[in-house]
mmCIF file of C-alpha atoms and ligand atoms in Angstrom:
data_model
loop_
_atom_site.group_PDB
_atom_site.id
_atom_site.type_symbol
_atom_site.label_atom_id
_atom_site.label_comp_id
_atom_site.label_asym_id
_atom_site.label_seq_id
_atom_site.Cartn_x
_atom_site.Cartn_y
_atom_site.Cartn_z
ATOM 1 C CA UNK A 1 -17.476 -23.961 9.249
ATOM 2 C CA UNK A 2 -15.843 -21.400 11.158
ATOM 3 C CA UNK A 3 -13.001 -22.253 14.217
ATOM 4 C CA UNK A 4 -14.226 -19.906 17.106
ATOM 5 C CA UNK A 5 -17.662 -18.790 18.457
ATOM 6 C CA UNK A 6 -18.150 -14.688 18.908
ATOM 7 C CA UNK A 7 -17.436 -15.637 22.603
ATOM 8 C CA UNK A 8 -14.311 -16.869 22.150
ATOM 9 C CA UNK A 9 -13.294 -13.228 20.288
ATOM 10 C CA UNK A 10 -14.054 -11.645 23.110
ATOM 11 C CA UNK A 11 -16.240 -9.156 21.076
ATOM 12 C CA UNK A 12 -19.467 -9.012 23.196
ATOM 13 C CA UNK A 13 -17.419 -6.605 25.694
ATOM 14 C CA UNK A 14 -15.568 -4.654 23.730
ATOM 15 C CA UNK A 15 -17.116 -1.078 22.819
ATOM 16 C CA UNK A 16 -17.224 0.360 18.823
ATOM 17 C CA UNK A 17 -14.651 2.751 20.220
ATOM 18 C CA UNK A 18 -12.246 0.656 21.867
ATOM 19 C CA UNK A 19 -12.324 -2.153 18.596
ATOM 20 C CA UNK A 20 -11.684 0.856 16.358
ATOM 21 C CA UNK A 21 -8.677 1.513 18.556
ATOM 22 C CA UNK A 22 -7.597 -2.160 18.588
ATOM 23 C CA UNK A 23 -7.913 -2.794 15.522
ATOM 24 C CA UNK A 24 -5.498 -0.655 13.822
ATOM 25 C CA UNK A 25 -3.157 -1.566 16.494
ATOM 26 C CA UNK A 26 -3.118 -5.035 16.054
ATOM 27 C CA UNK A 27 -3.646 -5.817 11.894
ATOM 28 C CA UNK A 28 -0.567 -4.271 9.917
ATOM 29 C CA UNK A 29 -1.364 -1.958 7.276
ATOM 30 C CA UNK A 30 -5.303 -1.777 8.430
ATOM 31 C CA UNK A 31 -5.109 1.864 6.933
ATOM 32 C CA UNK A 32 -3.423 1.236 3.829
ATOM 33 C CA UNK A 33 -5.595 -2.058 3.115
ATOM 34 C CA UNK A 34 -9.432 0.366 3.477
ATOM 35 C CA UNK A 35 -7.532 3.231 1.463
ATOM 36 C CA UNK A 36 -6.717 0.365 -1.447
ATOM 37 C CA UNK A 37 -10.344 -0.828 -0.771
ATOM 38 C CA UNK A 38 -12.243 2.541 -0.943
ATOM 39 C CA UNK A 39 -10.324 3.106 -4.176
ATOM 40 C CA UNK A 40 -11.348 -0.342 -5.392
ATOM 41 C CA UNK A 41 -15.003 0.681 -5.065
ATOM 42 C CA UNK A 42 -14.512 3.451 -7.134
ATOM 43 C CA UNK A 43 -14.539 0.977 -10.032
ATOM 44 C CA UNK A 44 -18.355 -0.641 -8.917
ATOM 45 C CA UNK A 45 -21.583 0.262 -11.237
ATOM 46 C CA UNK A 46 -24.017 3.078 -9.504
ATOM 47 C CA UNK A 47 -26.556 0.996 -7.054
ATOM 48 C CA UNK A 48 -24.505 -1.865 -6.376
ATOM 49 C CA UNK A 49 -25.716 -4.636 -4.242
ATOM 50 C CA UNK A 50 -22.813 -5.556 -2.056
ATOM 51 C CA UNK A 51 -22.871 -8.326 0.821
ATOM 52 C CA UNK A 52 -20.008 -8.103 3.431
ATOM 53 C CA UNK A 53 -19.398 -11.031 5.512
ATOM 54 C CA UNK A 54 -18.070 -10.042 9.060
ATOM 55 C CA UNK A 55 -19.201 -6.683 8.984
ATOM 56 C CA UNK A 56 -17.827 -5.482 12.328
ATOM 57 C CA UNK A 57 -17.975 -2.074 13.425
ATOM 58 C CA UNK A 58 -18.285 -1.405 10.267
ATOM 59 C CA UNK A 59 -15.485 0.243 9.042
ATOM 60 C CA UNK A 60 -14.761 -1.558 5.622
ATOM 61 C CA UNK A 61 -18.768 -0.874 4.818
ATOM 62 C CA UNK A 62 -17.882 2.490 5.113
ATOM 63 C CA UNK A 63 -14.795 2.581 3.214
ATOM 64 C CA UNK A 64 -16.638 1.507 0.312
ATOM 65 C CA UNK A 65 -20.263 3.284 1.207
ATOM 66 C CA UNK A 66 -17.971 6.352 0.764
ATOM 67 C CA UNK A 67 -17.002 5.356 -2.232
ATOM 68 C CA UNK A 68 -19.728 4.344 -4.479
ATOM 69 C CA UNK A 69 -22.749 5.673 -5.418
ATOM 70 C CA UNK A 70 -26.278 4.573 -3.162
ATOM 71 C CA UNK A 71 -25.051 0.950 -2.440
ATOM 72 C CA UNK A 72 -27.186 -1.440 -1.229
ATOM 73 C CA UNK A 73 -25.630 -3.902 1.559
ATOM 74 C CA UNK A 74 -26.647 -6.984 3.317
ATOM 75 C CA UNK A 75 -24.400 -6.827 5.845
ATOM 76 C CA UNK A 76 -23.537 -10.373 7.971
ATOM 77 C CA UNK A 77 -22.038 -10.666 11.719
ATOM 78 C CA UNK A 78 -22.307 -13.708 14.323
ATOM 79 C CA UNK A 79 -21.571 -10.961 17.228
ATOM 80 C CA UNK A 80 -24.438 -9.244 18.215
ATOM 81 C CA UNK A 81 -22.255 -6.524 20.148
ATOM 82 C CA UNK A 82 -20.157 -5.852 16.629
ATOM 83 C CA UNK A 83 -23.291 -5.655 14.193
ATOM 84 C CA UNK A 84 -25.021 -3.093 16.963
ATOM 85 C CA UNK A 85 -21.935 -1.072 16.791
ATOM 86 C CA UNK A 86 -22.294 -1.647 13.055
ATOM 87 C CA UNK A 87 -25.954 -0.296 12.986
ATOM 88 C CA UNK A 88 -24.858 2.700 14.471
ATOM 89 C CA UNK A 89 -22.484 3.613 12.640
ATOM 90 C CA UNK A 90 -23.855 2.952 9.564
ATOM 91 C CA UNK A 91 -27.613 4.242 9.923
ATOM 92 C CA UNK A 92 -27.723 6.659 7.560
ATOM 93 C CA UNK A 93 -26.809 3.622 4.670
ATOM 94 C CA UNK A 94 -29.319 1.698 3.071
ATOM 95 C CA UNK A 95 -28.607 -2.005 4.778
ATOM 96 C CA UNK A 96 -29.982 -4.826 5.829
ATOM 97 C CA UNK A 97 -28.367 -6.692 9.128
ATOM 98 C CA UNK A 98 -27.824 -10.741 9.657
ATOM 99 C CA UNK A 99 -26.969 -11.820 12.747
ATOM 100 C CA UNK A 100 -25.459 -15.084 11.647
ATOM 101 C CA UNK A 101 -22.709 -17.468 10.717
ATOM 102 C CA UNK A 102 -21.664 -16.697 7.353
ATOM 103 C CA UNK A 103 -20.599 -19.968 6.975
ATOM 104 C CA UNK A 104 -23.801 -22.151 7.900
ATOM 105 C CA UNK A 105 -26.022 -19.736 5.946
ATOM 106 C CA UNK A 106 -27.265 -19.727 2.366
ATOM 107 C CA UNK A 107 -26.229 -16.565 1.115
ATOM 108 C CA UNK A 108 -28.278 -14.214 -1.192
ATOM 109 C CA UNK A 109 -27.338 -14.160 -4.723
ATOM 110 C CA UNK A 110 -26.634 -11.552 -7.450
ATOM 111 C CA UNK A 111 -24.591 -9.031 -5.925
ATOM 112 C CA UNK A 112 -21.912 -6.869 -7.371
ATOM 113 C CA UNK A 113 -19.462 -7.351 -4.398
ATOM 114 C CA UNK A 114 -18.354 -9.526 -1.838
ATOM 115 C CA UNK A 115 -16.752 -8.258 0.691
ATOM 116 C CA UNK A 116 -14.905 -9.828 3.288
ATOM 117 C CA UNK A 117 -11.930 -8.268 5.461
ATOM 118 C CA UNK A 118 -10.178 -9.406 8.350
ATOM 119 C CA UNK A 119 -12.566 -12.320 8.871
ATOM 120 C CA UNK A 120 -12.167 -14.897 6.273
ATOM 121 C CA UNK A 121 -9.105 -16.755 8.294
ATOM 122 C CA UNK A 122 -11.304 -18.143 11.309
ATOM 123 C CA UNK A 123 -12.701 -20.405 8.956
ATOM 124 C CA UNK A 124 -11.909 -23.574 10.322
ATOM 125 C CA UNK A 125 -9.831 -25.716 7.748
ATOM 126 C CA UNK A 126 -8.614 -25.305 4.226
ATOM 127 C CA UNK A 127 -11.573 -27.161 3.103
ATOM 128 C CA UNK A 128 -14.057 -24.720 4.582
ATOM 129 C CA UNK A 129 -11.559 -21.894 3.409
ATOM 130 C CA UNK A 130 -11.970 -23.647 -0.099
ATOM 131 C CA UNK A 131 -16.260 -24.322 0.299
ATOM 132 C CA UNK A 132 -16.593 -20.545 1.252
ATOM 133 C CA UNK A 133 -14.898 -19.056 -1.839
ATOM 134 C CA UNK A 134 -17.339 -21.404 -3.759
ATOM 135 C CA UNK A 135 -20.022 -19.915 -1.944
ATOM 136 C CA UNK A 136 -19.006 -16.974 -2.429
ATOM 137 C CA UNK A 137 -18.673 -17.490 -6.405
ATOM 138 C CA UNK A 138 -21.874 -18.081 -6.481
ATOM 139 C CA UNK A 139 -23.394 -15.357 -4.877
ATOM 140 C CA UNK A 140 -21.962 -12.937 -7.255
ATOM 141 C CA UNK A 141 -23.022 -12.003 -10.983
ATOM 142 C CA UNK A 142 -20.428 -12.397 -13.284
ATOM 143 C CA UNK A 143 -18.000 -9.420 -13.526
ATOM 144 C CA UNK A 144 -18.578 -8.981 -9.712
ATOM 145 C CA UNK A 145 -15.835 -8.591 -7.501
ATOM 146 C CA UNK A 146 -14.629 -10.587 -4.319
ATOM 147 C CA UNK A 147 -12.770 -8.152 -2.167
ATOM 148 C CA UNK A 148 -10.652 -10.453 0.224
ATOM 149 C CA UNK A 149 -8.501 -9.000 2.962
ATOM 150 C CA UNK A 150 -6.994 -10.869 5.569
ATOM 151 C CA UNK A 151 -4.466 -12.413 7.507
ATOM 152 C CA UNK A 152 -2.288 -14.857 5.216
ATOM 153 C CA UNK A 153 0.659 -16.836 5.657
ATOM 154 C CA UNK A 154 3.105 -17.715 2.946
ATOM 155 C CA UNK A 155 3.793 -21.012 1.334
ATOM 156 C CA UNK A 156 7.738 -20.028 1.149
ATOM 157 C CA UNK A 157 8.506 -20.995 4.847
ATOM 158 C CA UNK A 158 11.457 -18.812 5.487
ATOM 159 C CA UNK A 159 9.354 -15.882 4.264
ATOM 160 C CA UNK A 160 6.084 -17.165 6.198
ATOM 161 C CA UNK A 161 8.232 -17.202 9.488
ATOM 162 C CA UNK A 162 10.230 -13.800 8.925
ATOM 163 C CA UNK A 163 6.380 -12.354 8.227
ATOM 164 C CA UNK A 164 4.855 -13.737 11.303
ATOM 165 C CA UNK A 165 8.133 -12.410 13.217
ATOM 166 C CA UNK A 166 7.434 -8.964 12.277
ATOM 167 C CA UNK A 167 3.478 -9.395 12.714
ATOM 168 C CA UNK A 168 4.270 -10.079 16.581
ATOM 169 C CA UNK A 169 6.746 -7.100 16.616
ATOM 170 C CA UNK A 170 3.938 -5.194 15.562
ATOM 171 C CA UNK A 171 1.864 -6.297 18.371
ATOM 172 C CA UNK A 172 4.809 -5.478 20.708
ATOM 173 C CA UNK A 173 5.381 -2.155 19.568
ATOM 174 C CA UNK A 174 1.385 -1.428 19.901
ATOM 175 C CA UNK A 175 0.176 -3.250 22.967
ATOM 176 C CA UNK A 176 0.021 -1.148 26.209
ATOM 177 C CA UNK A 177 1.122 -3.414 28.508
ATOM 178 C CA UNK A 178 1.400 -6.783 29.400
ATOM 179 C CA UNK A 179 -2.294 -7.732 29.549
ATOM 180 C CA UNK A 180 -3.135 -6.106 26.137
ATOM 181 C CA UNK A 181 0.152 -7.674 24.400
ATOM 182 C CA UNK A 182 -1.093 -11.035 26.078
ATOM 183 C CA UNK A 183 -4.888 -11.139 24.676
ATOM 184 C CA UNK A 184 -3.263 -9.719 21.147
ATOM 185 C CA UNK A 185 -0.649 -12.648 21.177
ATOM 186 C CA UNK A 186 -3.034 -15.597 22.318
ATOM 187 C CA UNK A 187 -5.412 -14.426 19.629
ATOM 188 C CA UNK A 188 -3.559 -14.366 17.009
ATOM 189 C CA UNK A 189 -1.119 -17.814 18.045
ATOM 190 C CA UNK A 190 -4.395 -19.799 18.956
ATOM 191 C CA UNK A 191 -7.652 -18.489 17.578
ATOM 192 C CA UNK A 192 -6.259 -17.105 14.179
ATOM 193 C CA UNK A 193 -6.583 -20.003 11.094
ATOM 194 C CA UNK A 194 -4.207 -18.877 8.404
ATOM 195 C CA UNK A 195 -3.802 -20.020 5.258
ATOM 196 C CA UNK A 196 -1.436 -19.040 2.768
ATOM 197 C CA UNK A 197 -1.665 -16.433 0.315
ATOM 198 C CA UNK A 198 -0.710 -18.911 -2.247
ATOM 199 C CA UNK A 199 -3.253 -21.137 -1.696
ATOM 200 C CA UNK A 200 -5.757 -18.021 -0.796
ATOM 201 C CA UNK A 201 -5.324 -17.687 -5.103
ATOM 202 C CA UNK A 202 -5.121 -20.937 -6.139
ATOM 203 C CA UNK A 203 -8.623 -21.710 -4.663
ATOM 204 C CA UNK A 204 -10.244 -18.482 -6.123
ATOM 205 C CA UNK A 205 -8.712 -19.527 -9.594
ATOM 206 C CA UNK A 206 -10.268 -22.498 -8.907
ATOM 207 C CA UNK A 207 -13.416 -21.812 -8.426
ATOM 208 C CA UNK A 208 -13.217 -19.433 -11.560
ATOM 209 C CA UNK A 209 -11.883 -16.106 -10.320
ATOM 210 C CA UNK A 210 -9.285 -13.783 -12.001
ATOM 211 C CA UNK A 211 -7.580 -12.479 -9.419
ATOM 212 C CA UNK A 212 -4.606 -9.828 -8.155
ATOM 213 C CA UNK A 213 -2.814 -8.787 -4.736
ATOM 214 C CA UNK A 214 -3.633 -5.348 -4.056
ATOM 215 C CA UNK A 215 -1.622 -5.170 -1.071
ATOM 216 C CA UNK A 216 0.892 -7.377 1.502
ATOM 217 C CA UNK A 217 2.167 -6.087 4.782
ATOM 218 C CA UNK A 218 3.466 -9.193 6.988
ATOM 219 C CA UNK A 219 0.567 -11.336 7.453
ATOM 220 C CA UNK A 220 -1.642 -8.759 5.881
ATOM 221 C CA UNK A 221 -2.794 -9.316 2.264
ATOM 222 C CA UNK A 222 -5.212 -7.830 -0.089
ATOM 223 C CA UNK A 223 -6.057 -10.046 -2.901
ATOM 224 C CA UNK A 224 -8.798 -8.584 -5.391
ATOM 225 C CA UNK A 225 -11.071 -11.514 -7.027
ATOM 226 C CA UNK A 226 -13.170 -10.683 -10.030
ATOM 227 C CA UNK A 227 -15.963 -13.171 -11.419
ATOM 228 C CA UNK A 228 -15.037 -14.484 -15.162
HETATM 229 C C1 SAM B 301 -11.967 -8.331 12.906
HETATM 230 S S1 SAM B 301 -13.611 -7.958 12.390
HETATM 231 C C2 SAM B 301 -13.329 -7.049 10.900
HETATM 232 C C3 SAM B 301 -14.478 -6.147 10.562
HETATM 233 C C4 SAM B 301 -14.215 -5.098 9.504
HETATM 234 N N1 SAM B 301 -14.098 -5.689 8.185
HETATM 235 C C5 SAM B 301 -12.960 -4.330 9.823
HETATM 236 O O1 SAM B 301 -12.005 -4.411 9.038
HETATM 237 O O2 SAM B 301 -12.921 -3.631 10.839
HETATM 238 C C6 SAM B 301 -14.212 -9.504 11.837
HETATM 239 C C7 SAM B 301 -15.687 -9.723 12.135
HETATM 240 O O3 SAM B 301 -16.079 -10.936 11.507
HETATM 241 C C8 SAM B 301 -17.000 -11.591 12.348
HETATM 242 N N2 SAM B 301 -16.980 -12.999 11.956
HETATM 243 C C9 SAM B 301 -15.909 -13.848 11.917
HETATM 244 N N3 SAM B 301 -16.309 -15.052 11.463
HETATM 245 C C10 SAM B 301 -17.644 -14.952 11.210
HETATM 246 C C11 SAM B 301 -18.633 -15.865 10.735
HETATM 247 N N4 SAM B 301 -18.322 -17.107 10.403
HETATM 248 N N5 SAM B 301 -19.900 -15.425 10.589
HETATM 249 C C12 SAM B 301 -20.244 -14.158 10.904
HETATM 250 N N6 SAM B 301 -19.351 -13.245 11.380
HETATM 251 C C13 SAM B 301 -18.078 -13.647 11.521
HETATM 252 C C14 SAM B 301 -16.535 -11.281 13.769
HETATM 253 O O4 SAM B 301 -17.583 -11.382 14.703
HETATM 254 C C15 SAM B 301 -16.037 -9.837 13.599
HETATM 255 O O5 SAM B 301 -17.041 -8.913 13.915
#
């Protein structure tokens, strides 16, 4: 169950070019974390069958499109306006569009990917953190991958609070102007859900996952998940 409804993001008036924009702005390390993913991709079998979950704009589907050879997506978005921009973008890809809440869904099985980046924390509670990485098992074959980035905080308070600390003074630095710097803050004080990045790996070992951090930056975290 996810937290928010696409209203409450705000997405249906922002443009592809304008969430492109924001989006680096606002998520530490957004270019770093698609350069580690693009090179993760590398690594998938010819014709892979990849699902992303919060597709976007579709920048991560890119990333990885980019990087593999004639991937197959289903591709999955609860804002219209974002999986529009998406189809744009991406119409010369093979892909199939979902307008729908990843979470309340059934998802399609036997894929060689999972994708999900900058998405994952606006589900709701820890239980429906922990439910979705289930689902998510599932939907892969084994060997597939689960390629989670997203915000995180930290179990370790002191290092949870210095992290957040720096996440705002990122959003400082970045914002232009008070209005921008206010609809950054409130989203991520109120509408973000993080969990930690400890728990983030406990659940995906769980659930039966080997898994490794790719990448941190603040609240940022990259944590590769491979099916055993
Ligand atoms: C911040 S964007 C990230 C997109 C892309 N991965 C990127 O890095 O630019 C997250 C997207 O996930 C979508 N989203 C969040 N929760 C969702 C859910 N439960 N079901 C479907 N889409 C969801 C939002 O509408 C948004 O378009």
């Amino acid at each position: 169950m996810t937290n928010i409804k696409p209203e409450d993001l705000n997405y249906h008036y922002y443009s592809t070019e304008q969430y492109d924009r924001d989006i680096v702005s606002t998520i530490p390390g957004y270019k770093v974390l698609h350069n580690e993913i693009a090179r993760i991709a590398k690594n998938l079998p010819p014709n892979p069958r990849i699902l992303e979950l919060g597709v976007g704009t579709g920048n991560t589907t890119l990333a990885i499109a980019q990087n593999t050879k004639n991937p197959n997506f289903t591709l999955v978005d609860f804002s219209e306006k974002m999986l529009n921009g998406a189809k744009h973008k991406l119409d010369k890809l093979n892909c199939k569009y979902l307008l729908e809440d990843y979470s309340a869904i059934e998802l399609p099985q036997k894929h060689d990917a999972v994708i999900c980046v900058i998405g994952f924390h606006h589900q709701e509670s820890d239980k429906n953190k922990k439910t979705m990485i289930l689902k998510i098992y599932n939907s892969l074959k084994r060997g597939g991958l689960f390629i989670l980035g997203d915000l995180m905080t930290y179990d370790n308070k002191e290092f949870a609070a210095i992290n957040e600390a720096k996440h705002y003074h990122f959003l400082v630095e970045n914002a232009e102007g008070e209005e921008m710097l206010k609809e950054w803050a409130y989203h991520h004080k109120y509408l973000n859900s993080l969990a930690s990045k400890e728990s983030h790996i406990k659940w995906m070992n769980d659930v039966g996952f080997s898994t490794e951090v790719i990448f941190e930056k603040f609240n940022t975290v990259l944590i590769l998940g491979k099916k055993i």
